[in-house]
PDB file of C-alpha atoms in Angstrom:
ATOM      1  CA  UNK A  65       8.489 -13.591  10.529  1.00 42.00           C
ATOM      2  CA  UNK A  66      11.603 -11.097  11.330  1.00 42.00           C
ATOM      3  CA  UNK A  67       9.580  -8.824  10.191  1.00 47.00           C
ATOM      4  CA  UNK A  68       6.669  -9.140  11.830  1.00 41.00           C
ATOM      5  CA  UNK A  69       8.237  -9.847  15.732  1.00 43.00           C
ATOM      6  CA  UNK A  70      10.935  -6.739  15.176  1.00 49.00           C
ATOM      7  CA  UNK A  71       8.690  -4.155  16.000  1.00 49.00           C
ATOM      8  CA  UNK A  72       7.433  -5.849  19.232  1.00 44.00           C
ATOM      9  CA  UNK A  73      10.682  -6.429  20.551  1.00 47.00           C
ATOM     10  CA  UNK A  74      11.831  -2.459  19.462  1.00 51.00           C
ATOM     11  CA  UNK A  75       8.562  -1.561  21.086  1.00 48.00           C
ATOM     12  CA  UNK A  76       9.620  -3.666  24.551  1.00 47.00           C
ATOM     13  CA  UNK A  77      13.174  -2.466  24.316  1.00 49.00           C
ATOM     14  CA  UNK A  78      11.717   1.010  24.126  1.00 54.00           C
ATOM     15  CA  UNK A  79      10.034   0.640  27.489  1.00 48.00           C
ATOM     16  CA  UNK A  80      12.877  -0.570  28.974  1.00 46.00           C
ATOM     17  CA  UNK A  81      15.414   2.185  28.063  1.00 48.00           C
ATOM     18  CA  UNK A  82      12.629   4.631  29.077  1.00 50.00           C
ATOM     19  CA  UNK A  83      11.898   3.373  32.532  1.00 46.00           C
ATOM     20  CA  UNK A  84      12.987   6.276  34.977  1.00 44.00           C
ATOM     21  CA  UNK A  85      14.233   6.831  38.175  1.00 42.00           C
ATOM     22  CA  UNK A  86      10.768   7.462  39.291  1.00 41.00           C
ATOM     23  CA  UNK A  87       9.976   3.938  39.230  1.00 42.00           C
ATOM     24  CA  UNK A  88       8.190   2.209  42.006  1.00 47.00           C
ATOM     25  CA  UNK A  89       9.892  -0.859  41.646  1.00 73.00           C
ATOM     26  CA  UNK A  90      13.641  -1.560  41.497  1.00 86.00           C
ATOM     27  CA  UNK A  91      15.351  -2.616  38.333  1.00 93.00           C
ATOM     28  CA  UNK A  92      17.141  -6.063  38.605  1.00 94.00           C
ATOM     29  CA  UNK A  93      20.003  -7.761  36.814  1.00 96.00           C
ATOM     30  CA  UNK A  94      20.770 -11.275  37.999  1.00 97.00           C
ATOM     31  CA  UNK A  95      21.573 -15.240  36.475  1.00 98.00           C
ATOM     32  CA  UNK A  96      19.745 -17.857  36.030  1.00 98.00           C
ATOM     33  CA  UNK A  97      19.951 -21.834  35.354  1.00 98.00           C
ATOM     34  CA  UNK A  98      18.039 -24.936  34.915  1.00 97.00           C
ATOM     35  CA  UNK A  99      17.081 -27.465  32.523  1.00 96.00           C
ATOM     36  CA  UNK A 100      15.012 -27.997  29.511  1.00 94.00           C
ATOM     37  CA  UNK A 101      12.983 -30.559  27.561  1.00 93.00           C
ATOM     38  CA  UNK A 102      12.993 -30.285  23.808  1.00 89.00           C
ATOM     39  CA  UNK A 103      10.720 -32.520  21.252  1.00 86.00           C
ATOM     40  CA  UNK A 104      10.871 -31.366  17.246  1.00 81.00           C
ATOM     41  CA  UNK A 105       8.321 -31.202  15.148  1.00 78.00           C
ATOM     42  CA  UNK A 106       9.214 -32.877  11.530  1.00 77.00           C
ATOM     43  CA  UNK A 107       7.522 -32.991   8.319  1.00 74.00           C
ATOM     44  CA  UNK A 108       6.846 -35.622   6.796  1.00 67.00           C
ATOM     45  CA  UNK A 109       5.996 -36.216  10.540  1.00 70.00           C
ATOM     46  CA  UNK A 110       8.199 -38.785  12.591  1.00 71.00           C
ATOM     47  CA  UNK A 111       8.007 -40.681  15.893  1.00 73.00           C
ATOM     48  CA  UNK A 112      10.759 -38.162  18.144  1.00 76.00           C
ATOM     49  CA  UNK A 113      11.758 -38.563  21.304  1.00 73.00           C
ATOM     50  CA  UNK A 114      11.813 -35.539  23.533  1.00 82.00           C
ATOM     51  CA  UNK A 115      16.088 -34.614  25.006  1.00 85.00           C
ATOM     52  CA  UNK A 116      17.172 -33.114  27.360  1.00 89.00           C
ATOM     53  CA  UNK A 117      19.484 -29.838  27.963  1.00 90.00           C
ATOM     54  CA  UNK A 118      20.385 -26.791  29.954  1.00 93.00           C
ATOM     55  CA  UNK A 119      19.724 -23.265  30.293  1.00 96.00           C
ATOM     56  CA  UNK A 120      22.019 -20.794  31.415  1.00 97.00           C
ATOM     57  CA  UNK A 121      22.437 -17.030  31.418  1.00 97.00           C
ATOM     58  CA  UNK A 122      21.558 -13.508  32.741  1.00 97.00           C
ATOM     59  CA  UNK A 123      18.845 -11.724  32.654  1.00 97.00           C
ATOM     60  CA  UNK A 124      17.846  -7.658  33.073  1.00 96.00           C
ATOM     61  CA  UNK A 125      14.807  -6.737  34.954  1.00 96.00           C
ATOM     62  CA  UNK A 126      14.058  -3.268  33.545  1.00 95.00           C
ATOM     63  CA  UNK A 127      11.362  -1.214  35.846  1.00 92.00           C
ATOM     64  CA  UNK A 128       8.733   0.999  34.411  1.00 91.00           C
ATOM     65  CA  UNK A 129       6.655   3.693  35.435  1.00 89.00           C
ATOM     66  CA  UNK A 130       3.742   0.988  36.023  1.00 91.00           C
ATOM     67  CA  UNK A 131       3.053  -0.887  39.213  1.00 90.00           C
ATOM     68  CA  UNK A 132       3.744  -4.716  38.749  1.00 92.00           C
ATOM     69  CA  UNK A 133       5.211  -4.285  34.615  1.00 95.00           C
ATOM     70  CA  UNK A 134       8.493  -4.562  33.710  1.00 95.00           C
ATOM     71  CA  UNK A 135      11.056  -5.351  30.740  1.00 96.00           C
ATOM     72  CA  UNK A 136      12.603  -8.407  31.158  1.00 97.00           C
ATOM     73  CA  UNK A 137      15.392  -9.041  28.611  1.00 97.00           C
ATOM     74  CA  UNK A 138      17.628 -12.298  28.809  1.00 97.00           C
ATOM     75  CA  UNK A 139      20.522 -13.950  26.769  1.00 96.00           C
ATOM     76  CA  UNK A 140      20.964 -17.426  27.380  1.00 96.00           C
ATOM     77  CA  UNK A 141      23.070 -20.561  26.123  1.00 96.00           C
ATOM     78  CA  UNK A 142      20.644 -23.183  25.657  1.00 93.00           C
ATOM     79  CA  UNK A 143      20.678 -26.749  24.277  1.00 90.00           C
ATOM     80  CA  UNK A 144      18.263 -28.123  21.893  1.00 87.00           C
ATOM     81  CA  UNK A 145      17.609 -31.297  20.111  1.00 79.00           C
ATOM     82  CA  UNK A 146      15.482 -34.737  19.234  1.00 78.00           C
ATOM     83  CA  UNK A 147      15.953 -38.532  18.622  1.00 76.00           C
ATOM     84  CA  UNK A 148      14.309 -39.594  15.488  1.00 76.00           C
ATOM     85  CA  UNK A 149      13.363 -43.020  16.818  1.00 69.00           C
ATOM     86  CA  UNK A 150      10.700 -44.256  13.649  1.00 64.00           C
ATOM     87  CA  UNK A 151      10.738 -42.181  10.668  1.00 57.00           C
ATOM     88  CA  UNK A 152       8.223 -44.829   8.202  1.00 58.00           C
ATOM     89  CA  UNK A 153      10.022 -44.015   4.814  1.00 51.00           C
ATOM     90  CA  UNK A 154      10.326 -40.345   4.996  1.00 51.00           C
ATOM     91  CA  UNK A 155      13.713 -40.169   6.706  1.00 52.00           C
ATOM     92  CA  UNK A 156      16.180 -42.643   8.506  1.00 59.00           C
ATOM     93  CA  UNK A 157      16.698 -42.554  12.276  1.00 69.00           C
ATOM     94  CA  UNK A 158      19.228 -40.527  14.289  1.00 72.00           C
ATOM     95  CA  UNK A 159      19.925 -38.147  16.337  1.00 76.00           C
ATOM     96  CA  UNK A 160      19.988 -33.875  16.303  1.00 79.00           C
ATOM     97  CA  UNK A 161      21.521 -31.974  18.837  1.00 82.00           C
ATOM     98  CA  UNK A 162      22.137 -27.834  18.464  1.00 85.00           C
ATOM     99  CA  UNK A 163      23.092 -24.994  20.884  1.00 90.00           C
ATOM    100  CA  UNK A 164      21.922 -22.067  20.632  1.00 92.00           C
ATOM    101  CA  UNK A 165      22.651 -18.513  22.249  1.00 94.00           C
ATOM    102  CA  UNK A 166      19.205 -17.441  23.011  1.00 94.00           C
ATOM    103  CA  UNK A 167      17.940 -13.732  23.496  1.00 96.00           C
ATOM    104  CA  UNK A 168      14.804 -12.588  24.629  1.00 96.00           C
ATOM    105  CA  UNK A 169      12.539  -9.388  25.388  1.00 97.00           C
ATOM    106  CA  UNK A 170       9.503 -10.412  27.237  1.00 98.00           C
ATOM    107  CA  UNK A 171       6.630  -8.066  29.114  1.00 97.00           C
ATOM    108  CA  UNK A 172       6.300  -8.871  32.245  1.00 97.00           C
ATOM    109  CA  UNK A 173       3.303  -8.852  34.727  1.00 97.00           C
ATOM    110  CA  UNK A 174       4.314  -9.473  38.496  1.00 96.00           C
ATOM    111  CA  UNK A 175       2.096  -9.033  41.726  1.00 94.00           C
ATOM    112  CA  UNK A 176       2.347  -9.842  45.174  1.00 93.00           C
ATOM    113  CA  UNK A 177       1.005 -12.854  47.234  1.00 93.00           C
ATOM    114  CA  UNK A 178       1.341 -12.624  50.370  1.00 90.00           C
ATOM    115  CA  UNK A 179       5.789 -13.063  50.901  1.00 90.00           C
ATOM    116  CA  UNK A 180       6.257 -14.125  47.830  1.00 94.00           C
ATOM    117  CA  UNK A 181       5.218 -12.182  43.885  1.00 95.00           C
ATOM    118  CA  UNK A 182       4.569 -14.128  41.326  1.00 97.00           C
ATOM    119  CA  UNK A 183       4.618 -13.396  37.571  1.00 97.00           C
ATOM    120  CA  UNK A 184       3.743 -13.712  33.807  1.00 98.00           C
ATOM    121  CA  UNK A 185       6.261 -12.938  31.262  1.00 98.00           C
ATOM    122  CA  UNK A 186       5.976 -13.158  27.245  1.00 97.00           C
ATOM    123  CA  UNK A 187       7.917 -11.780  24.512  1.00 97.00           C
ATOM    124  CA  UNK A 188       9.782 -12.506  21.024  1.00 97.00           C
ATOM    125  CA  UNK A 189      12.984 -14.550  21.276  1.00 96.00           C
ATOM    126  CA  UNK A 190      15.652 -14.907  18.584  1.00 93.00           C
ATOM    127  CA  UNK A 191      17.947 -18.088  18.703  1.00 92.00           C
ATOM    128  CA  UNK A 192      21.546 -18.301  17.389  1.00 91.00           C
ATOM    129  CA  UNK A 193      23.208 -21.312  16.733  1.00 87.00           C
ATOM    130  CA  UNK A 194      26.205 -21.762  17.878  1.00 89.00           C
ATOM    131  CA  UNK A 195      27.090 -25.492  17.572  1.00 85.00           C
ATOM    132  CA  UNK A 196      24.904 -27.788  14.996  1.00 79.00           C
ATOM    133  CA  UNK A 197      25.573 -31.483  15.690  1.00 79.00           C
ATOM    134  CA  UNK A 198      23.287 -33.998  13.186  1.00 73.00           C
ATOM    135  CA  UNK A 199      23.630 -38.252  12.773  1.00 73.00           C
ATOM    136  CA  UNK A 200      25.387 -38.937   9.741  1.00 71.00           C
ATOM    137  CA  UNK A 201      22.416 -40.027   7.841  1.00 65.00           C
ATOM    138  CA  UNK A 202      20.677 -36.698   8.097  1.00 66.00           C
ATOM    139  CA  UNK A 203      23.762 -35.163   6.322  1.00 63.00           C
ATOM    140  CA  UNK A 204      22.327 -35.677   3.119  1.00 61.00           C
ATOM    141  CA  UNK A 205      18.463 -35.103   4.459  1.00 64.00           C
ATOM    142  CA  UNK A 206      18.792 -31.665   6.250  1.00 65.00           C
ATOM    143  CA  UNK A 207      20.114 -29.124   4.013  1.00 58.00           C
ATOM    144  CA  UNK A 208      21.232 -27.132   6.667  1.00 57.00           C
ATOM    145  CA  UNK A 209      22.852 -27.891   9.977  1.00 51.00           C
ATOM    146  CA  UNK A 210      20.823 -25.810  12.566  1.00 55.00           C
ATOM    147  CA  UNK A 211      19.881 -22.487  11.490  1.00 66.00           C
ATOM    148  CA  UNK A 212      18.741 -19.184  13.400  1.00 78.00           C
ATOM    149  CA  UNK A 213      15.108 -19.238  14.175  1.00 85.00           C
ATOM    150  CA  UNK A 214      12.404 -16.577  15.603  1.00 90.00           C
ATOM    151  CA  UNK A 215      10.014 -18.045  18.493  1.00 93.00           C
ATOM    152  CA  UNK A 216       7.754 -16.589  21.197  1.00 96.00           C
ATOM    153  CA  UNK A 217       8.954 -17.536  25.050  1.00 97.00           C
ATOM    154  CA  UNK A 218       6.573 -17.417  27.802  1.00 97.00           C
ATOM    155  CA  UNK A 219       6.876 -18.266  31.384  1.00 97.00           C
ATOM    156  CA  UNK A 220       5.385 -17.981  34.840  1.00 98.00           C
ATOM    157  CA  UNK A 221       6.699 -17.998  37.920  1.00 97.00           C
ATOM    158  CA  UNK A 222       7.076 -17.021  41.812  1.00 97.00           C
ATOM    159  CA  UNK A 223       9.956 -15.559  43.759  1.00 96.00           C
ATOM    160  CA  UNK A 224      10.887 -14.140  47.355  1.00 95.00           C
ATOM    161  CA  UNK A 225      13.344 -11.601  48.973  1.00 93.00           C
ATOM    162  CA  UNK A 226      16.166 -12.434  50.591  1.00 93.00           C
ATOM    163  CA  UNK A 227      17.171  -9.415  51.853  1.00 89.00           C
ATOM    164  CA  UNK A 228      18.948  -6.330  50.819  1.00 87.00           C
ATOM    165  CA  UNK A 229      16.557  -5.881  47.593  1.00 87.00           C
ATOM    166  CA  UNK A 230      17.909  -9.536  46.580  1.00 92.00           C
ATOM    167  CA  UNK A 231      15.316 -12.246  45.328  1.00 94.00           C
ATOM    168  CA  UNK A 232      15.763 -15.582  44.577  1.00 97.00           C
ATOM    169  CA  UNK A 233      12.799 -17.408  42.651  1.00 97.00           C
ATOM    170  CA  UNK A 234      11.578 -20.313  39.808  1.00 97.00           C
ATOM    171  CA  UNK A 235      10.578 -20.114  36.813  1.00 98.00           C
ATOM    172  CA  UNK A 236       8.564 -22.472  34.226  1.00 98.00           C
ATOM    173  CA  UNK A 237       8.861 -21.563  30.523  1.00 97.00           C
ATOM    174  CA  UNK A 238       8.064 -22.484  27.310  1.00 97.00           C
ATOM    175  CA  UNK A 239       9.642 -21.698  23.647  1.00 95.00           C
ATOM    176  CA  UNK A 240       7.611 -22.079  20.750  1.00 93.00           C
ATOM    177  CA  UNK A 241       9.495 -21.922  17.614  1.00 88.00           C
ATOM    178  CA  UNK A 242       8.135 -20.242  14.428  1.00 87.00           C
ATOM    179  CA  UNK A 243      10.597 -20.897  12.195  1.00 81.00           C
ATOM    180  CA  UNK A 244      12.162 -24.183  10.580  1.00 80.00           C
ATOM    181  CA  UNK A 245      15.346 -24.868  12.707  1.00 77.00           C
ATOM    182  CA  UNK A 246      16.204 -27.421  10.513  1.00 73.00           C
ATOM    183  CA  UNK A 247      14.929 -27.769   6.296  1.00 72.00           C
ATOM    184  CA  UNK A 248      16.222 -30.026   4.115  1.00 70.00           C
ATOM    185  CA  UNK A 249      14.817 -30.881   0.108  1.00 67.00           C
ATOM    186  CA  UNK A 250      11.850 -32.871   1.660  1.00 71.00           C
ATOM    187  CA  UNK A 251      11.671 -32.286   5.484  1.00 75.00           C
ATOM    188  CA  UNK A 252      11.415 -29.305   7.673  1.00 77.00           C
ATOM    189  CA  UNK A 253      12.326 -29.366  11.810  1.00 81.00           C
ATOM    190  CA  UNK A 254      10.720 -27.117  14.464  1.00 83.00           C
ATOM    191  CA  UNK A 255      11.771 -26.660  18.155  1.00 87.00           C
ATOM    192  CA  UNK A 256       9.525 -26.545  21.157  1.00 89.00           C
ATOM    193  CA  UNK A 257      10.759 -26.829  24.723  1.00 93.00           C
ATOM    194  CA  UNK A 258       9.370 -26.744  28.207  1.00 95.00           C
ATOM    195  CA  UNK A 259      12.421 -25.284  31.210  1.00 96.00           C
ATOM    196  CA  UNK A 260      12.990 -25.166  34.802  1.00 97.00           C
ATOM    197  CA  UNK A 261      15.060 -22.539  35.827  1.00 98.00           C
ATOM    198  CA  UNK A 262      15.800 -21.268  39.202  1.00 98.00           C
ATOM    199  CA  UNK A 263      17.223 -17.517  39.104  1.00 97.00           C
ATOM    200  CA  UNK A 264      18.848 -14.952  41.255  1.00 97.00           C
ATOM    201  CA  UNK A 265      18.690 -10.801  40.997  1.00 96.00           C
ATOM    202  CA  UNK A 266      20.068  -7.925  42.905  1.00 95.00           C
ATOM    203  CA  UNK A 267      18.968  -4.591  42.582  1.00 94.00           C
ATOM    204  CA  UNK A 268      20.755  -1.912  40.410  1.00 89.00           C
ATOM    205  CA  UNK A 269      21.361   1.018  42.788  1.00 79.00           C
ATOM    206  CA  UNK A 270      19.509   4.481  41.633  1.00 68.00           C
TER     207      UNK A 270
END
């Protein structure tokens, strides 16, 4: 999976570093926030509840030579996680809880409507874990405590100016991860979350 989502994220980078000056659009940097809801896919499948977390971090808004497309690149600390609430015989209940420092390179489509542009955004994202947090009856069940996964994050979302080349705006995402976050002898855990985030940019002065 690395190496199949490495050369699309080179490929965005590349854009990126080679949008110029002659730009029509300005290149951002800015923060972002908001909240996300994660639910894990196991095999042998089990009943999981869906948790909670945050999303935090900064983001670069690289312009390109084409109208409405840009590089948007992001690295995040986000939170991650299920309940195991009925598990049959396959595993015992419990709790998994993981952050992860989160960075992603995503094409981006914007356009405007009316005040306001909205966008698309999709790319590769890698995910980093930072802190791995399991029930103590998955000690023995999940070989490894959290591991670094590939995924694909998309999004959509709307923002306005606010003066001064500032914009302020909301976005709705979702990560899909490809790779186990969790494997143990018998069981394997993926990651999928839905986020909220509400983010702020400023223009980077030519």
């Amino acid at each position: 999976m690395l190496r199949a989502l490495a050369p699309v994220a080179a490929a965005l980078a590349g854009l990126a570093i080679g949008a110029g000056p002659g730009s029509s659009q300005a290149t951002r940097v800015g923060a972002f926030v908001g909240a996300s809801a994660n639910e894990q896919e196991w095999s042998p499948t089990a009943e999981v509840e869906r948790v909670t977390g945050f999303v935090v971090g900064a983001f670069l808004d690289a312009a390109t030579q084409v109208s409405g497309f840009s590089i948007l690149a992001e690295g995040a600390l986000t939170q991650r996680g299920g309940d195991v609430v009925d598990s049959g015989t396959a595993v015992v209940e419990g709790a998994v809880r993981t952050d992860y420092l989160s960075v992603s390179v995503r094409a981006k489509l914007a356009t405007a409507v009316g005040p306001a542009r909205v966008h698309a955004a999709a790319g590769p994202a890698f995910e980093n874990v930072l802190r791995s947090r399991v029930s103590p009856g998955f000690e023995t069940i999940l070989e490894r405590e959290g591991r670094s996964v590939f995924g694909v994050l998309l999004g959509a979302g709307v923002d306005v100016g606010i003066g001064q080349g500032r914009r302020v705006g909301m976005e709705a995402r979702l990560f899909d991860g490809l790779g186990d976050a969790y494997d143990g002898d018998f069981v394997s855990v993926r990651n999928r979350s839905w986020e909220a985030v509400v983010r702020f940019g400023i223009p980077i002065p030519r």
